[in-house]
Coordinates of C-alpha atoms in Angstrom, one line a residue:
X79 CA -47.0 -52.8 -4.7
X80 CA -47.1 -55.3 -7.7
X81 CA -48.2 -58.8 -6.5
X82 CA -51.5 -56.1 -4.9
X83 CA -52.1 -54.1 -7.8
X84 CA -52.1 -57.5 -9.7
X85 CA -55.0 -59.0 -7.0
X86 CA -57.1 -55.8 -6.7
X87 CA -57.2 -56.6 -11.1
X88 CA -58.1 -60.2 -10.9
X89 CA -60.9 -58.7 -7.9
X90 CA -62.6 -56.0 -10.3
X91 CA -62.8 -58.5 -13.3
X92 CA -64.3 -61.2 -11.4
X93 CA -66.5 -58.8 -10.1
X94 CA -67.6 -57.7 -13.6
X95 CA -68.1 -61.2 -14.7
X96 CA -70.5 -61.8 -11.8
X97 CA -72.6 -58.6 -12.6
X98 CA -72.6 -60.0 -16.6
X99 CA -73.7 -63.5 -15.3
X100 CA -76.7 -62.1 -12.8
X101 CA -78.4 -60.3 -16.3
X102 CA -78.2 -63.3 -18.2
X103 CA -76.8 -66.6 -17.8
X104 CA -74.5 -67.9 -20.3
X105 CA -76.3 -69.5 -23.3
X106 CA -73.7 -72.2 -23.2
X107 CA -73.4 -75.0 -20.5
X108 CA -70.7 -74.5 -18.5
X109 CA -67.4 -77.2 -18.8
X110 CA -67.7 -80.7 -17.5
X111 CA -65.9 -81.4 -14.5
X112 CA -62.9 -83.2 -16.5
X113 CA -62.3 -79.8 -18.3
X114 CA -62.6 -78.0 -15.4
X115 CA -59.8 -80.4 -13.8
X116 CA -58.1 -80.1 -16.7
X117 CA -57.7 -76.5 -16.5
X118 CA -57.0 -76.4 -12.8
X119 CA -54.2 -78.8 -13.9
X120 CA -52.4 -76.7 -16.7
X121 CA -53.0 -73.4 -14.4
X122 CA -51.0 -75.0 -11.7
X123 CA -48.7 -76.4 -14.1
X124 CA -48.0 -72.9 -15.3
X125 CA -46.6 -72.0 -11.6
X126 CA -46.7 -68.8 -10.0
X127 CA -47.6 -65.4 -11.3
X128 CA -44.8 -63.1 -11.8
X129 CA -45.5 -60.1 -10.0
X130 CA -42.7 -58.4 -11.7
X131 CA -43.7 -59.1 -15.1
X132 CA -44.9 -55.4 -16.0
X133 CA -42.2 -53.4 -14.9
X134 CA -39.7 -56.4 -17.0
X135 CA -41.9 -56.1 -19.9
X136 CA -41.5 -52.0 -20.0
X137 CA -37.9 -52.7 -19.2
X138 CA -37.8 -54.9 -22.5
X139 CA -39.7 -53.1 -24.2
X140 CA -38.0 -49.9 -24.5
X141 CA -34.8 -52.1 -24.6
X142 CA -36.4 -53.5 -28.0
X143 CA -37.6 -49.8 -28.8
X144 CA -34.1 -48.5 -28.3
X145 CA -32.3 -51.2 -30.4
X146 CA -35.0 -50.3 -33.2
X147 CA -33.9 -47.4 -33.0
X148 CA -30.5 -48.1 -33.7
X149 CA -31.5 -51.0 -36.4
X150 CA -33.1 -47.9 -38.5
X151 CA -30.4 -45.2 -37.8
X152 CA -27.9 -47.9 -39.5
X153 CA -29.8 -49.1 -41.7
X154 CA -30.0 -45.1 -43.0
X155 CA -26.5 -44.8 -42.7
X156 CA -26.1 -47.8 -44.8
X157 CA -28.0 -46.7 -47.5
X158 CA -26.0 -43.2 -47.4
X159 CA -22.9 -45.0 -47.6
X160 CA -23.4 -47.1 -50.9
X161 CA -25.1 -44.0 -52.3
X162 CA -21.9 -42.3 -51.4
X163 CA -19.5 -45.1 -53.1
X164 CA -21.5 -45.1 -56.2
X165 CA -21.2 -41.4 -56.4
X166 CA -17.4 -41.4 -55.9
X167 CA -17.6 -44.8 -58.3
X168 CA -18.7 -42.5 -61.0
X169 CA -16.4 -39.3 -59.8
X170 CA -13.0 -41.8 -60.0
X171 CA -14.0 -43.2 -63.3
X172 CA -14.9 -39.7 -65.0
X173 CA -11.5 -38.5 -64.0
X174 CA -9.6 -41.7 -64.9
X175 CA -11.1 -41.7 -68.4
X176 CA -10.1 -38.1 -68.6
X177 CA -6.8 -38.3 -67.2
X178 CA -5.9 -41.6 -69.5
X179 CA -7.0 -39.4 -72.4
X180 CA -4.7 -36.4 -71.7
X181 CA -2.1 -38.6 -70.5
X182 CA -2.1 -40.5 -74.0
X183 CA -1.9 -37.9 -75.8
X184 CA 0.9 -36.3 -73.6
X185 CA 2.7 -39.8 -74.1
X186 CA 2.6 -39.4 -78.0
X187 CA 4.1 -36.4 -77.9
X188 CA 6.6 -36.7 -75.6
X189 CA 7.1 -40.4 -77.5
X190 CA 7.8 -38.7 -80.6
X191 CA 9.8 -35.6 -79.4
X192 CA 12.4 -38.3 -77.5
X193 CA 12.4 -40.6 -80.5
X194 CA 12.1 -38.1 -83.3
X195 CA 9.1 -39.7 -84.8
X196 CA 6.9 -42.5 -84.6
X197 CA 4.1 -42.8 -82.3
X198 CA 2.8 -44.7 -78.6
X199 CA -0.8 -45.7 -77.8
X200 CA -1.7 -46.7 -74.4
X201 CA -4.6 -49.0 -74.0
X202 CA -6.8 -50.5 -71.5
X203 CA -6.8 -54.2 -71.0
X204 CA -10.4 -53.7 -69.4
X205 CA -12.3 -50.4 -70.3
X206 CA -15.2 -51.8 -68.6
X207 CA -14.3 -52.6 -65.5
X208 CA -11.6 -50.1 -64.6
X209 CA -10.7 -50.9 -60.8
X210 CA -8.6 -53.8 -62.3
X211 CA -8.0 -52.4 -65.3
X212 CA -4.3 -53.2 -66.7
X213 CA -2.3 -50.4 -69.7
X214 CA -0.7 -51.9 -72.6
X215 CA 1.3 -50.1 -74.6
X216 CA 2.4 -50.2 -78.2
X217 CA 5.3 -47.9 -79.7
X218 CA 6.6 -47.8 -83.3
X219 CA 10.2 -45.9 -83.3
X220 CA 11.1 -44.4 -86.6
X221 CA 11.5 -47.3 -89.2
X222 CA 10.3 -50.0 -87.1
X223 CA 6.8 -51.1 -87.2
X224 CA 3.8 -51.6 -84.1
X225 CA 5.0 -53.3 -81.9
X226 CA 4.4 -54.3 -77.8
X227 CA 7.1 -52.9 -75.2
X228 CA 8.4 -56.3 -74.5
X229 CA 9.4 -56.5 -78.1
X230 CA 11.4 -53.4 -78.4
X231 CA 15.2 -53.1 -77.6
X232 CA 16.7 -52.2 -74.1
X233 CA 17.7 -48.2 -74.9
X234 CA 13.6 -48.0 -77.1
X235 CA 12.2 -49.5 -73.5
X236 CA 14.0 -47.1 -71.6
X237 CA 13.7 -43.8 -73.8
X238 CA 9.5 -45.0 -74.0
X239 CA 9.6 -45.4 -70.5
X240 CA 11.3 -41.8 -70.0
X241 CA 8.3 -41.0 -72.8
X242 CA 5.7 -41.9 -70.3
X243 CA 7.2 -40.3 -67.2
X244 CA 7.7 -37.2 -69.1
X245 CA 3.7 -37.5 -70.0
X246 CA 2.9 -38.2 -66.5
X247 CA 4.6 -35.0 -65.1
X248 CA 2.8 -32.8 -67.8
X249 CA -0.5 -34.0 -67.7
X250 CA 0.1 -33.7 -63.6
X251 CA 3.4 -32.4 -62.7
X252 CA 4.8 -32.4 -59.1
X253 CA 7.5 -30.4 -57.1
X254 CA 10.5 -32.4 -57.9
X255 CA 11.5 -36.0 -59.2
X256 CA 14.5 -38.0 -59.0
X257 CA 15.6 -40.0 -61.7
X258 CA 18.5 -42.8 -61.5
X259 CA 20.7 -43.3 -64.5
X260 CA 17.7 -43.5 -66.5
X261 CA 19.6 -42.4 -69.4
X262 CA 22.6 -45.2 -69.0
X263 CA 21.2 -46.8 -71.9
X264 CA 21.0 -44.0 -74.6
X265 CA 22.9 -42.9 -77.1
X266 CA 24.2 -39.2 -77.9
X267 CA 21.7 -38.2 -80.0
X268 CA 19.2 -39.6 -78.1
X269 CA 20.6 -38.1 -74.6
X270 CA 20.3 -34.6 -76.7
X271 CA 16.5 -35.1 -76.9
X272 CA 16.3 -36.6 -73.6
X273 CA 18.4 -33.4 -72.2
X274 CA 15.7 -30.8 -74.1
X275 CA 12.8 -32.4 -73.0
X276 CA 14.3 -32.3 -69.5
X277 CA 14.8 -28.7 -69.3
X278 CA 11.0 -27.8 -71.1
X279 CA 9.6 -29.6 -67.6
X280 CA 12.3 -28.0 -65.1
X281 CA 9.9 -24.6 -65.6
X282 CA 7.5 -26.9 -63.0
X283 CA 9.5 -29.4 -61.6
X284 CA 12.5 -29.2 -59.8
X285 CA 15.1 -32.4 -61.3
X286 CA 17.4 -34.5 -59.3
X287 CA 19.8 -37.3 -61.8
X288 CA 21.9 -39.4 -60.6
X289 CA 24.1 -39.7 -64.1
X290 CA 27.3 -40.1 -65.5
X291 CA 26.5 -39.0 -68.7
X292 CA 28.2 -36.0 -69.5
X293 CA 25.5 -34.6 -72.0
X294 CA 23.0 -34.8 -69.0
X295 CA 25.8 -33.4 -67.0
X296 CA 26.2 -30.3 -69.1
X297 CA 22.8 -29.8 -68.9
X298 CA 22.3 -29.2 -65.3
X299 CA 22.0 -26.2 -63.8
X300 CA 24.3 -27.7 -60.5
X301 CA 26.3 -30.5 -60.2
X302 CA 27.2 -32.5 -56.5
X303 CA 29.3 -34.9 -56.1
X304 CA 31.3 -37.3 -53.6
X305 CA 34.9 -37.6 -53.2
X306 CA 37.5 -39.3 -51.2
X307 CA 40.4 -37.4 -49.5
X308 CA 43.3 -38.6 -48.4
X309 CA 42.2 -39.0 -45.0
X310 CA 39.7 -41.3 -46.1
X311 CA 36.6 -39.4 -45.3
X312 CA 33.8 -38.7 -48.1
X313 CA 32.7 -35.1 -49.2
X314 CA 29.9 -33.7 -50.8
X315 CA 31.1 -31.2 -53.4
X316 CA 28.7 -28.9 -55.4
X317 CA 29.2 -26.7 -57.9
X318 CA 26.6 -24.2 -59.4
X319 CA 27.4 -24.2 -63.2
X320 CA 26.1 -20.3 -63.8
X321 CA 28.3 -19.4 -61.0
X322 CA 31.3 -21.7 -62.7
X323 CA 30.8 -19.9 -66.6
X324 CA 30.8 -16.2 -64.5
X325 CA 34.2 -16.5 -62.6
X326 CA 35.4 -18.1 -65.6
X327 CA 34.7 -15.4 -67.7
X328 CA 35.8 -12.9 -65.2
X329 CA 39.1 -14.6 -65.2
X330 CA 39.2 -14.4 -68.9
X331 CA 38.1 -10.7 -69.4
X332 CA 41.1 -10.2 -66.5
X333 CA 43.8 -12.6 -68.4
X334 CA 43.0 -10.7 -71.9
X335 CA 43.4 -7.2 -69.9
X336 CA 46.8 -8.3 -68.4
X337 CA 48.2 -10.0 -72.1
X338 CA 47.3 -6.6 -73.9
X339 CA 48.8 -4.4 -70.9
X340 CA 52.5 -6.5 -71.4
X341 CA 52.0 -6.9 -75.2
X342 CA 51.7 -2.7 -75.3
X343 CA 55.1 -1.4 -76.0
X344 CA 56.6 1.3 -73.0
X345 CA 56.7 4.7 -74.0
X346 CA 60.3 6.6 -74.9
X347 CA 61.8 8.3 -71.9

């Protein structure tokens, strides 16, 4: 057991000691008597011996091993991990400065195409640090001068706002996009615009407006609606307007047969 593995020990190196001190004597004196009560004192002072010290040492000590262990193997994945956020750090700003470059230019275009002229610039209120980064933008409509969005009219904030969205859906277009009387404010020749550059992004996006305009209404390729009966009860109508201009010329071609049929005099009997 412990407590006699720990005798037999004390046993063999007293033993060695006593073989040491039978070849030569120690060169020094030995301690007075006060330091050798002194020690006595601090030894029984001390207490005990644990007998289970070893076996809790090697328990602690592959404890503090194991924990080491761990220390190092976070410490690794620490270092991964920051490597890994400055990589994507780089990666999200090399696309952003790409995107905002494509996106500007998209937004000049489409700027000038829905205000027939003039030109937009987007700018970054921080190109250095571009997590909190803010975009200004600066429009001149045709005949005006330079001037921030704040300072232009309601319909020039609206049609620049259509501008961007319009540049946003071509520099990354998605399935479909709803858009909510966004041309209430615009007048008819600026609703024609509006209405072209609508149908040059339908090719890759699918468009619901919620309008009453009827330019933007002619436009459509199908029209719903909601109407009361007189039972009170709402319906959904709809009303595919290829469909529509077919049976309507059908009809015609079949009214124009039947006028020239009872416009033909009858032959003599």
């Amino acid at each position: 057991t412990a407590p006699e593995v720990a005798v037999g020990a004390e046993t063999a190196a007293l033993a060695r000691a006593g073989e040491r001190w039978e070849i030569a004597a120690p060169a020094a004196e030995g301690p007075s008597a006060g330091r050798l009560a002194g020690l006595r004192r601090r030894f029984h002072e001390m207490g005990a011996a644990n007998p289970f010290a070893l076996e809790e040492h090697t328990a602690v000590r592959a404890r503090l091993d194991e924990l080491d262990g761990q220390r190092r193997d976070l410490d690794r994945a620490i270092d991964r991990t920051r490597a890994l956020i400055a990589e994507l750090d780089a990666l999200i700003s090399a696309q952003f400065r790409a995107t905002f470059l494509a996106l500007e230019a998209a937004f000049d275009r489409r700027f000038q195409q829905l205000f027939g002229g003039g030109f937009a610039r987007l700018s970054l209120t921080d190109p250095i640090d571009l997590a909190a980064t803010g975009v200004e933008i600066v429009a001149r409509p045709p005949g005006k001068k330079a001037q921030a969005l704040s300072m232009l009219s309601g319909g020039e904030r609206a049609l620049t706002a259509v501008a961007l969205l319009f540049a946003m859906l071509e520099v990354r277009p998605v399935p479909f996009c709803v858009l909510d009387e966004v041309d209430a404010a615009l007048d008819e020749a600026n609703v024609g615009r509006f209405v072209d550059a609508l149908r040059g992004l339908a090719a890759s996006t699918q468009f619901v407006v919620i309008t009453h305009n009827r330019g933007t209404i002619e436009a459509a390729d199908a029209l719903f609606g909601v109407t009361v009966g007189d039972d009170a009860v709402s319906r959904v109508i709809s009303l595919r307007l290829d469909e529509a201009t077919a049976i309507a010329e059908r009809v015609a071609r079949v009214g124009g047969r039947h006028e020239r049929a009872t416009a033909d005099p009858a032959p003599a009997g």
